[in-house]
PDB file of N, H, CA, C and O in Angstrom:
ATOM      1  N   MET A   1      -7.734  -7.547  12.509  1.00  0.00           N
ATOM      2  CA  MET A   1      -8.230  -5.763  12.292  1.00  0.00           C
ATOM      3  C   MET A   1      -7.298  -4.993  11.327  1.00  0.00           C
ATOM      4  O   MET A   1      -6.461  -4.226  11.804  1.00  0.00           O
ATOM      5  N   VAL A   2      -7.398  -5.152  10.095  1.00  0.00           N
ATOM      6  H   VAL A   2      -8.078  -5.775   9.708  1.00  0.00           H
ATOM      7  CA  VAL A   2      -6.675  -4.354   9.079  1.00  0.00           C
ATOM      8  C   VAL A   2      -7.409  -2.301   9.429  1.00  0.00           C
ATOM      9  O   VAL A   2      -8.526  -1.786   9.366  1.00  0.00           O
ATOM     10  N   THR A   3      -5.962  -1.771   9.785  1.00  0.00           N
ATOM     11  H   THR A   3      -5.055  -2.189   9.836  1.00  0.00           H
ATOM     12  CA  THR A   3      -6.699  -0.593   9.985  1.00  0.00           C
ATOM     13  C   THR A   3      -5.456   0.589   8.347  1.00  0.00           C
ATOM     14  O   THR A   3      -4.898  -0.117   7.507  1.00  0.00           O
ATOM     15  N   SER A   4      -5.347   1.555   8.277  1.00  0.00           N
ATOM     16  H   SER A   4      -5.800   2.128   8.960  1.00  0.00           H
ATOM     17  CA  SER A   4      -4.527   2.163   7.715  1.00  0.00           C
ATOM     18  C   SER A   4      -4.173   4.157   7.661  1.00  0.00           C
ATOM     19  O   SER A   4      -4.940   5.058   8.001  1.00  0.00           O
ATOM     20  N   GLU A   5      -3.140   4.233   7.259  1.00  0.00           N
ATOM     21  H   GLU A   5      -2.517   3.501   6.984  1.00  0.00           H
ATOM     22  CA  GLU A   5      -2.789   5.610   7.696  1.00  0.00           C
ATOM     23  C   GLU A   5      -2.193   5.881   6.135  1.00  0.00           C
ATOM     24  O   GLU A   5      -1.393   5.272   5.424  1.00  0.00           O
ATOM     25  N   ARG A   6      -2.976   7.075   5.974  1.00  0.00           N
ATOM     26  H   ARG A   6      -3.626   7.570   6.551  1.00  0.00           H
ATOM     27  CA  ARG A   6      -2.461   7.945   4.655  1.00  0.00           C
ATOM     28  C   ARG A   6      -1.438   9.154   4.855  1.00  0.00           C
ATOM     29  O   ARG A   6      -1.871  10.139   5.453  1.00  0.00           O
ATOM     30  N   THR A   7      -0.058   9.165   4.384  1.00  0.00           N
ATOM     31  H   THR A   7       0.293   8.365   3.898  1.00  0.00           H
ATOM     32  CA  THR A   7       0.814   9.411   5.402  1.00  0.00           C
ATOM     33  C   THR A   7       2.160  10.071   4.425  1.00  0.00           C
ATOM     34  O   THR A   7       2.270   9.591   3.297  1.00  0.00           O
ATOM     35  N   LYS A   8       2.935  10.902   4.751  1.00  0.00           N
ATOM     36  H   LYS A   8       2.846  11.292   5.667  1.00  0.00           H
ATOM     37  CA  LYS A   8       4.055  10.649   3.773  1.00  0.00           C
ATOM     38  C   LYS A   8       5.299  10.074   3.906  1.00  0.00           C
ATOM     39  O   LYS A   8       5.163   9.821   5.104  1.00  0.00           O
ATOM     40  N   ASN A   9       6.081   9.781   3.726  1.00  0.00           N
ATOM     41  H   ASN A   9       6.191   9.986   2.754  1.00  0.00           H
ATOM     42  CA  ASN A   9       7.566   9.187   3.274  1.00  0.00           C
ATOM     43  C   ASN A   9       8.739   9.727   4.296  1.00  0.00           C
ATOM     44  O   ASN A   9       8.358   9.855   5.460  1.00  0.00           O
ATOM     45  N   SER A  10       9.925  10.017   4.061  1.00  0.00           N
ATOM     46  H   SER A  10      10.234   9.913   3.116  1.00  0.00           H
ATOM     47  CA  SER A  10      10.965  10.407   4.028  1.00  0.00           C
ATOM     48  C   SER A  10      10.743  11.551   3.024  1.00  0.00           C
ATOM     49  O   SER A  10      10.320  12.707   3.058  1.00  0.00           O
ATOM     50  N   ASN A  11      11.113  10.891   2.327  1.00  0.00           N
ATOM     51  H   ASN A  11      11.457   9.952   2.299  1.00  0.00           H
ATOM     52  CA  ASN A  11      11.101  12.089   1.205  1.00  0.00           C
ATOM     53  C   ASN A  11       9.946  11.814   0.533  1.00  0.00           C
ATOM     54  O   ASN A  11       9.939  11.057  -0.438  1.00  0.00           O
ATOM     55  N   GLY A  12       8.718  12.490   1.060  1.00  0.00           N
ATOM     56  H   GLY A  12       8.723  13.105   1.849  1.00  0.00           H
ATOM     57  CA  GLY A  12       7.989  13.438   1.393  1.00  0.00           C
ATOM     58  C   GLY A  12       7.749  12.541   0.057  1.00  0.00           C
ATOM     59  O   GLY A  12       8.522  12.650  -0.895  1.00  0.00           O
ATOM     60  N   GLU A  13       6.927  11.882   0.037  1.00  0.00           N
ATOM     61  H   GLU A  13       6.299  11.794   0.810  1.00  0.00           H
ATOM     62  CA  GLU A  13       5.475  11.009  -1.141  1.00  0.00           C
ATOM     63  C   GLU A  13       4.669  10.277  -0.754  1.00  0.00           C
ATOM     64  O   GLU A  13       4.887   9.562   0.223  1.00  0.00           O
ATOM     65  N   ASP A  14       3.754  10.265  -1.284  1.00  0.00           N
ATOM     66  H   ASP A  14       3.577  10.847  -2.078  1.00  0.00           H
ATOM     67  CA  ASP A  14       2.480   9.811  -0.563  1.00  0.00           C
ATOM     68  C   ASP A  14       2.873   8.251  -0.094  1.00  0.00           C
ATOM     69  O   ASP A  14       3.721   7.633  -0.738  1.00  0.00           O
ATOM     70  N   ILE A  15       2.345   7.772   0.825  1.00  0.00           N
ATOM     71  H   ILE A  15       1.655   8.274   1.348  1.00  0.00           H
ATOM     72  CA  ILE A  15       2.350   6.409   0.840  1.00  0.00           C
ATOM     73  C   ILE A  15       1.036   6.091   2.544  1.00  0.00           C
ATOM     74  O   ILE A  15       0.835   6.820   3.516  1.00  0.00           O
ATOM     75  N   ILE A  16       0.456   4.735   2.184  1.00  0.00           N
ATOM     76  H   ILE A  16       0.619   4.143   1.394  1.00  0.00           H
ATOM     77  CA  ILE A  16      -0.588   4.907   2.892  1.00  0.00           C
ATOM     78  C   ILE A  16      -0.037   3.602   3.691  1.00  0.00           C
ATOM     79  O   ILE A  16       0.092   2.591   3.000  1.00  0.00           O
ATOM     80  N   VAL A  17       0.255   3.523   4.872  1.00  0.00           N
ATOM     81  H   VAL A  17       0.150   4.344   5.433  1.00  0.00           H
ATOM     82  CA  VAL A  17       0.881   2.341   5.458  1.00  0.00           C
ATOM     83  C   VAL A  17      -0.429   1.673   6.303  1.00  0.00           C
ATOM     84  O   VAL A  17      -1.381   2.295   6.774  1.00  0.00           O
ATOM     85  N   ILE A  18      -0.168   0.148   6.349  1.00  0.00           N
ATOM     86  H   ILE A  18       0.606  -0.357   5.966  1.00  0.00           H
ATOM     87  CA  ILE A  18      -1.029  -0.774   6.250  1.00  0.00           C
ATOM     88  C   ILE A  18      -0.903  -1.819   7.646  1.00  0.00           C
ATOM     89  O   ILE A  18      -0.006  -2.661   7.676  1.00  0.00           O
ATOM     90  N   TYR A  19      -1.923  -1.675   8.830  1.00  0.00           N
ATOM     91  H   TYR A  19      -2.652  -0.991   8.806  1.00  0.00           H
ATOM     92  CA  TYR A  19      -1.602  -2.291   9.725  1.00  0.00           C
ATOM     93  C   TYR A  19      -2.690  -3.352  10.141  1.00  0.00           C
ATOM     94  O   TYR A  19      -3.869  -3.388   9.789  1.00  0.00           O
ATOM     95  N   THR A  20      -2.144  -4.035  10.809  1.00  0.00           N
ATOM     96  H   THR A  20      -1.187  -4.006  11.096  1.00  0.00           H
ATOM     97  CA  THR A  20      -3.217  -5.406  11.342  1.00  0.00           C
ATOM     98  C   THR A  20      -2.556  -5.860  12.961  1.00  0.00           C
ATOM     99  O   THR A  20      -1.489  -6.148  13.504  1.00  0.00           O
ATOM    100  N   ASP A  21      -4.403  -5.641  13.334  1.00  0.00           N
ATOM    101  H   ASP A  21      -5.270  -5.407  12.894  1.00  0.00           H
ATOM    102  CA  ASP A  21      -4.200  -5.666  14.889  1.00  0.00           C
ATOM    103  C   ASP A  21      -3.193  -5.229  15.622  1.00  0.00           C
ATOM    104  O   ASP A  21      -2.696  -5.782  16.603  1.00  0.00           O
ATOM    105  N   GLY A  22      -2.746  -3.698  14.871  1.00  0.00           N
ATOM    106  H   GLY A  22      -3.150  -3.249  14.073  1.00  0.00           H
ATOM    107  CA  GLY A  22      -2.124  -2.436  15.281  1.00  0.00           C
ATOM    108  C   GLY A  22      -0.767  -2.629  15.221  1.00  0.00           C
ATOM    109  O   GLY A  22      -0.264  -2.460  16.332  1.00  0.00           O
ATOM    110  N   ASP A  23      -0.213  -2.829  14.626  1.00  0.00           N
ATOM    111  H   ASP A  23      -0.621  -2.966  13.724  1.00  0.00           H
ATOM    112  CA  ASP A  23       1.332  -2.812  13.871  1.00  0.00           C
ATOM    113  C   ASP A  23       1.318  -3.036  12.137  1.00  0.00           C
ATOM    114  O   ASP A  23       0.436  -3.675  11.563  1.00  0.00           O
ATOM    115  N   PRO A  24       2.551  -2.332  11.402  1.00  0.00           N
ATOM    116  CA  PRO A  24       2.523  -1.657  10.662  1.00  0.00           C
ATOM    117  C   PRO A  24       3.126  -3.359   9.877  1.00  0.00           C
ATOM    118  O   PRO A  24       3.837  -4.194  10.434  1.00  0.00           O
ATOM    119  N   ARG A  25       2.676  -3.407   8.797  1.00  0.00           N
ATOM    120  H   ARG A  25       2.097  -2.728   8.344  1.00  0.00           H
ATOM    121  CA  ARG A  25       2.555  -4.927   8.549  1.00  0.00           C
ATOM    122  C   ARG A  25       3.366  -4.631   6.573  1.00  0.00           C
ATOM    123  O   ARG A  25       4.079  -5.356   5.879  1.00  0.00           O
ATOM    124  N   GLY A  26       2.741  -3.189   6.330  1.00  0.00           N
ATOM    125  H   GLY A  26       2.162  -2.600   6.895  1.00  0.00           H
ATOM    126  CA  GLY A  26       3.763  -2.524   5.016  1.00  0.00           C
ATOM    127  C   GLY A  26       2.758  -1.302   4.482  1.00  0.00           C
ATOM    128  O   GLY A  26       1.730  -0.695   4.780  1.00  0.00           O
ATOM    129  N   HIS A  27       3.574  -1.369   3.699  1.00  0.00           N
ATOM    130  H   HIS A  27       4.409  -1.862   3.457  1.00  0.00           H
ATOM    131  CA  HIS A  27       2.571   0.273   2.665  1.00  0.00           C
ATOM    132  C   HIS A  27       2.680  -0.063   1.345  1.00  0.00           C
ATOM    133  O   HIS A  27       3.250  -0.879   0.622  1.00  0.00           O
ATOM    134  N   LEU A  28       1.731   1.102   1.280  1.00  0.00           N
ATOM    135  H   LEU A  28       1.268   1.765   1.867  1.00  0.00           H
ATOM    136  CA  LEU A  28       1.741   1.080  -0.633  1.00  0.00           C
ATOM    137  C   LEU A  28       2.296   2.550  -0.920  1.00  0.00           C
ATOM    138  O   LEU A  28       2.529   3.401  -0.062  1.00  0.00           O
ATOM    139  N   ILE A  29       2.546   2.741  -2.999  1.00  0.00           N
ATOM    140  H   ILE A  29       2.357   2.049  -3.696  1.00  0.00           H
ATOM    141  CA  ILE A  29       3.155   3.758  -3.179  1.00  0.00           C
ATOM    142  C   ILE A  29       3.007   3.933  -4.251  1.00  0.00           C
ATOM    143  O   ILE A  29       3.264   3.241  -5.235  1.00  0.00           O
ATOM    144  N   GLN A  30       2.589   4.859  -4.137  1.00  0.00           N
ATOM    145  H   GLN A  30       2.380   5.422  -3.337  1.00  0.00           H
ATOM    146  CA  GLN A  30       2.795   5.379  -5.877  1.00  0.00           C
ATOM    147  C   GLN A  30       3.857   5.029  -6.627  1.00  0.00           C
ATOM    148  O   GLN A  30       4.550   4.343  -5.876  1.00  0.00           O
ATOM    149  N   ILE A  31       4.512   5.124  -7.938  1.00  0.00           N
ATOM    150  H   ILE A  31       3.949   5.681  -8.548  1.00  0.00           H
ATOM    151  CA  ILE A  31       5.022   4.499  -8.668  1.00  0.00           C
ATOM    152  C   ILE A  31       5.242   4.636  -9.824  1.00  0.00           C
ATOM    153  O   ILE A  31       5.076   3.553 -10.386  1.00  0.00           O
ATOM    154  N   GLY A  32       5.728   5.910 -10.945  1.00  0.00           N
ATOM    155  H   GLY A  32       5.863   6.790 -10.489  1.00  0.00           H
ATOM    156  CA  GLY A  32       5.485   6.114 -12.229  1.00  0.00           C
ATOM    157  C   GLY A  32       4.479   7.107 -12.304  1.00  0.00           C
ATOM    158  O   GLY A  32       3.528   7.054 -11.524  1.00  0.00           O
ATOM    159  N   ARG A  33       4.574   8.015 -13.159  1.00  0.00           N
ATOM    160  H   ARG A  33       5.347   8.057 -13.793  1.00  0.00           H
ATOM    161  CA  ARG A  33       3.981   9.198 -13.643  1.00  0.00           C
ATOM    162  C   ARG A  33       3.186   8.840 -15.009  1.00  0.00           C
ATOM    163  O   ARG A  33       1.985   9.092 -14.903  1.00  0.00           O
ATOM    164  N   THR A  34       3.510   8.392 -16.075  1.00  0.00           N
ATOM    165  H   THR A  34       4.484   8.187 -16.161  1.00  0.00           H
ATOM    166  CA  THR A  34       3.251   8.883 -16.838  1.00  0.00           C
ATOM    167  C   THR A  34       2.038   7.176 -17.177  1.00  0.00           C
ATOM    168  O   THR A  34       1.069   7.159 -17.937  1.00  0.00           O
ATOM    169  N   ARG A  35       2.421   6.298 -16.553  1.00  0.00           N
ATOM    170  H   ARG A  35       3.207   6.312 -15.935  1.00  0.00           H
ATOM    171  CA  ARG A  35       1.999   5.032 -16.364  1.00  0.00           C
ATOM    172  C   ARG A  35       2.052   4.420 -15.370  1.00  0.00           C
ATOM    173  O   ARG A  35       2.769   3.513 -14.948  1.00  0.00           O
ATOM    174  N   PRO A  36       0.504   5.472 -14.677  1.00  0.00           N
ATOM    175  CA  PRO A  36       0.492   4.936 -12.749  1.00  0.00           C
ATOM    176  C   PRO A  36       0.946   3.562 -12.443  1.00  0.00           C
ATOM    177  O   PRO A  36       0.681   2.748 -13.328  1.00  0.00           O
ATOM    178  N   ASP A  37       1.574   3.102 -11.390  1.00  0.00           N
ATOM    179  H   ASP A  37       1.788   3.764 -10.671  1.00  0.00           H
ATOM    180  CA  ASP A  37       1.401   2.073 -10.888  1.00  0.00           C
ATOM    181  C   ASP A  37       1.458   1.662  -9.218  1.00  0.00           C
ATOM    182  O   ASP A  37       2.411   2.240  -8.694  1.00  0.00           O
ATOM    183  N   VAL A  38       1.045   1.207  -8.697  1.00  0.00           N
ATOM    184  H   VAL A  38       0.271   0.737  -9.123  1.00  0.00           H
ATOM    185  CA  VAL A  38       0.822   0.738  -7.255  1.00  0.00           C
ATOM    186  C   VAL A  38       1.340  -0.372  -6.439  1.00  0.00           C
ATOM    187  O   VAL A  38       1.010  -1.548  -6.591  1.00  0.00           O
ATOM    188  N   ARG A  39       2.770   0.391  -4.940  1.00  0.00           N
ATOM    189  H   ARG A  39       3.039   1.346  -4.817  1.00  0.00           H
ATOM    190  CA  ARG A  39       3.414  -0.995  -5.474  1.00  0.00           C
ATOM    191  C   ARG A  39       3.306  -1.278  -3.279  1.00  0.00           C
ATOM    192  O   ARG A  39       3.533  -0.623  -2.261  1.00  0.00           O
ATOM    193  N   LEU A  40       2.850  -2.578  -3.646  1.00  0.00           N
ATOM    194  H   LEU A  40       2.666  -3.110  -4.472  1.00  0.00           H
ATOM    195  CA  LEU A  40       3.064  -2.914  -1.959  1.00  0.00           C
ATOM    196  C   LEU A  40       4.223  -3.154  -1.537  1.00  0.00           C
ATOM    197  O   LEU A  40       4.594  -4.313  -1.722  1.00  0.00           O
ATOM    198  N   ASN A  41       5.089  -2.323  -0.925  1.00  0.00           N
ATOM    199  H   ASN A  41       4.788  -1.381  -0.775  1.00  0.00           H
ATOM    200  CA  ASN A  41       6.088  -2.525   0.186  1.00  0.00           C
ATOM    201  C   ASN A  41       5.597  -3.860   1.458  1.00  0.00           C
ATOM    202  O   ASN A  41       4.676  -3.543   2.212  1.00  0.00           O
ATOM    203  N   ARG A  42       6.212  -5.238   1.629  1.00  0.00           N
ATOM    204  H   ARG A  42       6.959  -5.495   1.016  1.00  0.00           H
ATOM    205  CA  ARG A  42       5.982  -5.915   2.832  1.00  0.00           C
ATOM    206  C   ARG A  42       7.594  -6.332   3.197  1.00  0.00           C
ATOM    207  O   ARG A  42       8.510  -6.871   2.576  1.00  0.00           O
ATOM    208  N   TRP A  43       7.384  -5.687   4.762  1.00  0.00           N
ATOM    209  H   TRP A  43       6.640  -5.249   5.267  1.00  0.00           H
ATOM    210  CA  TRP A  43       8.602  -5.550   5.595  1.00  0.00           C
ATOM    211  C   TRP A  43       9.375  -7.463   5.532  1.00  0.00           C
ATOM    212  O   TRP A  43       8.868  -8.543   5.838  1.00  0.00           O
ATOM    213  N   GLY A  44      10.234  -7.232   5.195  1.00  0.00           N
ATOM    214  H   GLY A  44      10.645  -6.355   4.947  1.00  0.00           H
ATOM    215  CA  GLY A  44      11.044  -8.567   4.699  1.00  0.00           C
ATOM    216  C   GLY A  44      10.161  -9.776   4.125  1.00  0.00           C
ATOM    217  O   GLY A  44      10.267 -10.955   4.461  1.00  0.00           O
ATOM    218  N   LYS A  45       9.067  -9.117   2.976  1.00  0.00           N
ATOM    219  H   LYS A  45       8.981  -8.159   2.702  1.00  0.00           H
ATOM    220  CA  LYS A  45       8.486  -9.967   1.699  1.00  0.00           C
ATOM    221  C   LYS A  45       9.185  -9.588   0.443  1.00  0.00           C
ATOM    222  O   LYS A  45       9.875  -8.620   0.763  1.00  0.00           O
ATOM    223  N   PRO A  46       9.336  -9.794  -0.582  1.00  0.00           N
ATOM    224  CA  PRO A  46       8.877  -8.863  -1.659  1.00  0.00           C
ATOM    225  C   PRO A  46       7.695  -7.940  -1.912  1.00  0.00           C
ATOM    226  O   PRO A  46       6.547  -7.904  -1.471  1.00  0.00           O
ATOM    227  N   SER A  47       8.490  -7.095  -2.914  1.00  0.00           N
ATOM    228  H   SER A  47       9.423  -7.125  -3.273  1.00  0.00           H
ATOM    229  CA  SER A  47       7.262  -6.365  -3.712  1.00  0.00           C
ATOM    230  C   SER A  47       6.617  -7.205  -4.257  1.00  0.00           C
ATOM    231  O   SER A  47       6.990  -8.323  -4.615  1.00  0.00           O
ATOM    232  N   ILE A  48       5.184  -6.523  -4.399  1.00  0.00           N
ATOM    233  H   ILE A  48       4.882  -5.615  -4.108  1.00  0.00           H
ATOM    234  CA  ILE A  48       4.321  -6.650  -5.687  1.00  0.00           C
ATOM    235  C   ILE A  48       3.609  -5.312  -5.733  1.00  0.00           C
ATOM    236  O   ILE A  48       3.162  -4.565  -4.862  1.00  0.00           O
ATOM    237  N   GLN A  49       3.678  -5.262  -7.477  1.00  0.00           N
ATOM    238  H   GLN A  49       4.041  -5.869  -8.184  1.00  0.00           H
ATOM    239  CA  GLN A  49       2.358  -4.576  -8.190  1.00  0.00           C
ATOM    240  C   GLN A  49       1.899  -4.462  -8.649  1.00  0.00           C
ATOM    241  O   GLN A  49       2.030  -5.047  -9.725  1.00  0.00           O
ATOM    242  N   PHE A  50       0.770  -3.571  -8.449  1.00  0.00           N
ATOM    243  H   PHE A  50       0.664  -3.096  -7.575  1.00  0.00           H
ATOM    244  CA  PHE A  50      -0.668  -3.263  -9.324  1.00  0.00           C
ATOM    245  C   PHE A  50      -0.343  -2.636 -10.528  1.00  0.00           C
ATOM    246  O   PHE A  50       0.487  -1.734 -10.636  1.00  0.00           O
ATOM    247  N   PRO A  51      -0.925  -3.062 -11.325  1.00  0.00           N
ATOM    248  CA  PRO A  51      -0.294  -2.321 -12.778  1.00  0.00           C
ATOM    249  C   PRO A  51      -1.473  -0.843 -12.694  1.00  0.00           C
ATOM    250  O   PRO A  51      -2.503  -1.033 -12.048  1.00  0.00           O
ATOM    251  N   CYS A  52      -1.309   0.265 -13.213  1.00  0.00           N
ATOM    252  H   CYS A  52      -0.472   0.419 -13.738  1.00  0.00           H
ATOM    253  CA  CYS A  52      -3.048   1.021 -13.557  1.00  0.00           C
ATOM    254  C   CYS A  52      -3.436   1.452 -12.899  1.00  0.00           C
ATOM    255  O   CYS A  52      -4.605   1.816 -12.764  1.00  0.00           O
ATOM    256  N   ALA A  53      -2.503   1.564 -12.214  1.00  0.00           N
ATOM    257  H   ALA A  53      -1.554   1.269 -12.323  1.00  0.00           H
ATOM    258  CA  ALA A  53      -3.362   1.773 -10.630  1.00  0.00           C
ATOM    259  C   ALA A  53      -3.019   3.571  -9.783  1.00  0.00           C
ATOM    260  O   ALA A  53      -1.918   3.920  -9.358  1.00  0.00           O
ATOM    261  N   HIS A  54      -4.223   4.371  -9.749  1.00  0.00           N
ATOM    262  H   HIS A  54      -5.118   4.088 -10.095  1.00  0.00           H
ATOM    263  CA  HIS A  54      -4.236   5.537  -8.436  1.00  0.00           C
ATOM    264  C   HIS A  54      -3.937   5.275  -6.551  1.00  0.00           C
ATOM    265  O   HIS A  54      -4.670   4.710  -5.738  1.00  0.00           O
ATOM    266  N   LEU A  55      -2.786   5.839  -6.378  1.00  0.00           N
ATOM    267  H   LEU A  55      -2.192   6.297  -7.039  1.00  0.00           H
ATOM    268  CA  LEU A  55      -2.682   5.300  -4.917  1.00  0.00           C
ATOM    269  C   LEU A  55      -4.522   6.572  -4.003  1.00  0.00           C
ATOM    270  O   LEU A  55      -5.566   6.090  -3.562  1.00  0.00           O
ATOM    271  N   SER A  56      -4.091   8.278  -4.087  1.00  0.00           N
ATOM    272  H   SER A  56      -3.243   8.669  -4.445  1.00  0.00           H
ATOM    273  CA  SER A  56      -5.956   8.511  -4.326  1.00  0.00           C
ATOM    274  C   SER A  56      -6.841   7.875  -4.298  1.00  0.00           C
ATOM    275  O   SER A  56      -7.693   8.156  -3.455  1.00  0.00           O
ATOM    276  N   GLU A  57      -7.083   6.636  -5.263  1.00  0.00           N
ATOM    277  H   GLU A  57      -6.391   6.408  -5.948  1.00  0.00           H
ATOM    278  CA  GLU A  57      -8.432   6.168  -5.440  1.00  0.00           C
ATOM    279  C   GLU A  57      -8.707   4.751  -4.876  1.00  0.00           C
ATOM    280  O   GLU A  57      -9.689   4.069  -5.169  1.00  0.00           O
ATOM    281  N   VAL A  58      -6.952   4.129  -3.381  1.00  0.00           N
ATOM    282  H   VAL A  58      -6.154   4.683  -3.143  1.00  0.00           H
ATOM    283  CA  VAL A  58      -7.098   3.030  -3.088  1.00  0.00           C
ATOM    284  C   VAL A  58      -8.610   3.504  -1.910  1.00  0.00           C
ATOM    285  O   VAL A  58      -8.825   4.582  -1.356  1.00  0.00           O
ATOM    286  N   THR A  59      -9.443   2.177  -1.869  1.00  0.00           N
ATOM    287  H   THR A  59      -9.269   1.301  -2.319  1.00  0.00           H
ATOM    288  CA  THR A  59      -9.842   2.921  -1.026  1.00  0.00           C
ATOM    289  C   THR A  59     -10.097   1.555   0.302  1.00  0.00           C
ATOM    290  O   THR A  59     -10.092   0.338   0.116  1.00  0.00           O
ATOM    291  N   GLN A  60     -10.255   2.141   1.301  1.00  0.00           N
ATOM    292  H   GLN A  60     -10.259   3.129   1.452  1.00  0.00           H
ATOM    293  CA  GLN A  60     -10.419   0.919   2.120  1.00  0.00           C
ATOM    294  C   GLN A  60     -10.780  -0.187   2.113  1.00  0.00           C
ATOM    295  O   GLN A  60     -10.181  -1.006   2.809  1.00  0.00           O
ATOM    296  N   GLN A  61     -11.915  -0.581   1.297  1.00  0.00           N
ATOM    297  H   GLN A  61     -12.402   0.085   0.732  1.00  0.00           H
ATOM    298  CA  GLN A  61     -11.930  -1.299   1.158  1.00  0.00           C
ATOM    299  C   GLN A  61     -10.978  -2.388  -0.173  1.00  0.00           C
ATOM    300  O   GLN A  61     -10.621  -3.563  -0.090  1.00  0.00           O
ATOM    301  N   GLU A  62     -10.901  -1.913  -0.711  1.00  0.00           N
ATOM    302  H   GLU A  62     -11.192  -0.958  -0.779  1.00  0.00           H
ATOM    303  CA  GLU A  62      -9.853  -2.868  -1.194  1.00  0.00           C
ATOM    304  C   GLU A  62      -8.237  -2.824  -0.084  1.00  0.00           C
ATOM    305  O   GLU A  62      -7.583  -3.861   0.024  1.00  0.00           O
ATOM    306  N   ILE A  63      -7.812  -1.602   0.599  1.00  0.00           N
ATOM    307  H   ILE A  63      -8.344  -0.760   0.510  1.00  0.00           H
ATOM    308  CA  ILE A  63      -6.976  -2.093   2.034  1.00  0.00           C
ATOM    309  C   ILE A  63      -7.197  -3.055   2.707  1.00  0.00           C
ATOM    310  O   ILE A  63      -6.369  -3.624   3.418  1.00  0.00           O
ATOM    311  N   GLY A  64      -8.483  -3.386   2.547  1.00  0.00           N
ATOM    312  H   GLY A  64      -9.156  -2.923   1.969  1.00  0.00           H
ATOM    313  CA  GLY A  64      -8.020  -4.465   3.643  1.00  0.00           C
ATOM    314  C   GLY A  64      -8.320  -5.822   2.630  1.00  0.00           C
ATOM    315  O   GLY A  64      -8.053  -6.913   3.133  1.00  0.00           O
ATOM    316  N   ALA A  65      -8.871  -5.811   1.204  1.00  0.00           N
ATOM    317  H   ALA A  65      -9.088  -4.925   0.794  1.00  0.00           H
ATOM    318  CA  ALA A  65      -8.112  -7.151   0.717  1.00  0.00           C
ATOM    319  C   ALA A  65      -7.064  -7.243  -0.027  1.00  0.00           C
ATOM    320  O   ALA A  65      -7.166  -7.896  -1.066  1.00  0.00           O
ATOM    321  N   ILE A  66      -5.890  -6.661   0.289  1.00  0.00           N
ATOM    322  H   ILE A  66      -5.808  -6.131   1.133  1.00  0.00           H
ATOM    323  CA  ILE A  66      -4.942  -6.501   0.222  1.00  0.00           C
ATOM    324  C   ILE A  66      -4.271  -7.405   1.561  1.00  0.00           C
ATOM    325  O   ILE A  66      -3.726  -8.506   1.635  1.00  0.00           O
ATOM    326  N   ALA A  67      -4.501  -6.686   2.231  1.00  0.00           N
ATOM    327  H   ALA A  67      -4.944  -5.791   2.170  1.00  0.00           H
ATOM    328  CA  ALA A  67      -3.775  -6.968   3.596  1.00  0.00           C
ATOM    329  C   ALA A  67      -4.567  -8.791   3.587  1.00  0.00           C
ATOM    330  O   ALA A  67      -3.897  -9.781   3.292  1.00  0.00           O
ATOM    331  N   ARG A  68      -6.565  -8.876   4.103  1.00  0.00           N
ATOM    332  H   ARG A  68      -7.109  -8.072   4.342  1.00  0.00           H
ATOM    333  CA  ARG A  68      -6.154 -10.420   3.421  1.00  0.00           C
ATOM    334  C   ARG A  68      -5.186 -11.069   2.921  1.00  0.00           C
ATOM    335  O   ARG A  68      -4.406 -11.815   3.513  1.00  0.00           O
ATOM    336  N   LYS A  69      -5.220 -10.789   1.785  1.00  0.00           N
ATOM    337  H   LYS A  69      -5.854 -10.183   1.304  1.00  0.00           H
ATOM    338  CA  LYS A  69      -4.501 -11.664   0.341  1.00  0.00           C
ATOM    339  C   LYS A  69      -3.191 -11.706   0.642  1.00  0.00           C
ATOM    340  O   LYS A  69      -2.548 -12.755   0.599  1.00  0.00           O
ATOM    341  N   TYR A  70      -2.497 -10.128   1.097  1.00  0.00           N
ATOM    342  H   TYR A  70      -3.018  -9.276   1.132  1.00  0.00           H
ATOM    343  CA  TYR A  70      -0.397 -10.704   1.179  1.00  0.00           C
ATOM    344  C   TYR A  70      -0.404 -10.018   2.366  1.00  0.00           C
ATOM    345  O   TYR A  70       0.610  -9.373   2.100  1.00  0.00           O
ATOM    346  N   LEU A  71      -0.675  -9.666   3.340  1.00  0.00           N
ATOM    347  H   LEU A  71      -1.498 -10.191   3.556  1.00  0.00           H
ATOM    348  CA  LEU A  71       0.572  -9.297   4.588  1.00  0.00           C
ATOM    349  C   LEU A  71      -0.438 -10.208   5.684  1.00  0.00           C
ATOM    350  O   LEU A  71       0.243 -10.460   6.678  1.00  0.00           O
ATOM    351  N   ILE A  72      -1.649 -10.700   5.800  1.00  0.00           N
ATOM    352  H   ILE A  72      -2.202 -10.495   4.993  1.00  0.00           H
ATOM    353  CA  ILE A  72      -2.314 -12.032   6.796  1.00  0.00           C
ATOM    354  C   ILE A  72      -2.018 -13.168   7.102  1.00  0.00           C
ATOM    355  O   ILE A  72      -2.752 -13.818   7.846  1.00  0.00           O
TER     356      ILE A  72
END
């Protein structure tokens, strides 16, 4: 089961932590301001960048699709 939590990191930046079966697997963070992108940071794996995306507009359905493709 994929769940997520919108929170802030230690720098005060908005992030979405993605959990599978209750364990944190990675998080999404907004990068860039003039040309916004969202980056998926995966623990122990290379990060993935999604161009022209706004973190505030990411839906739970999209989080589930990202988790299935990149985290599970």
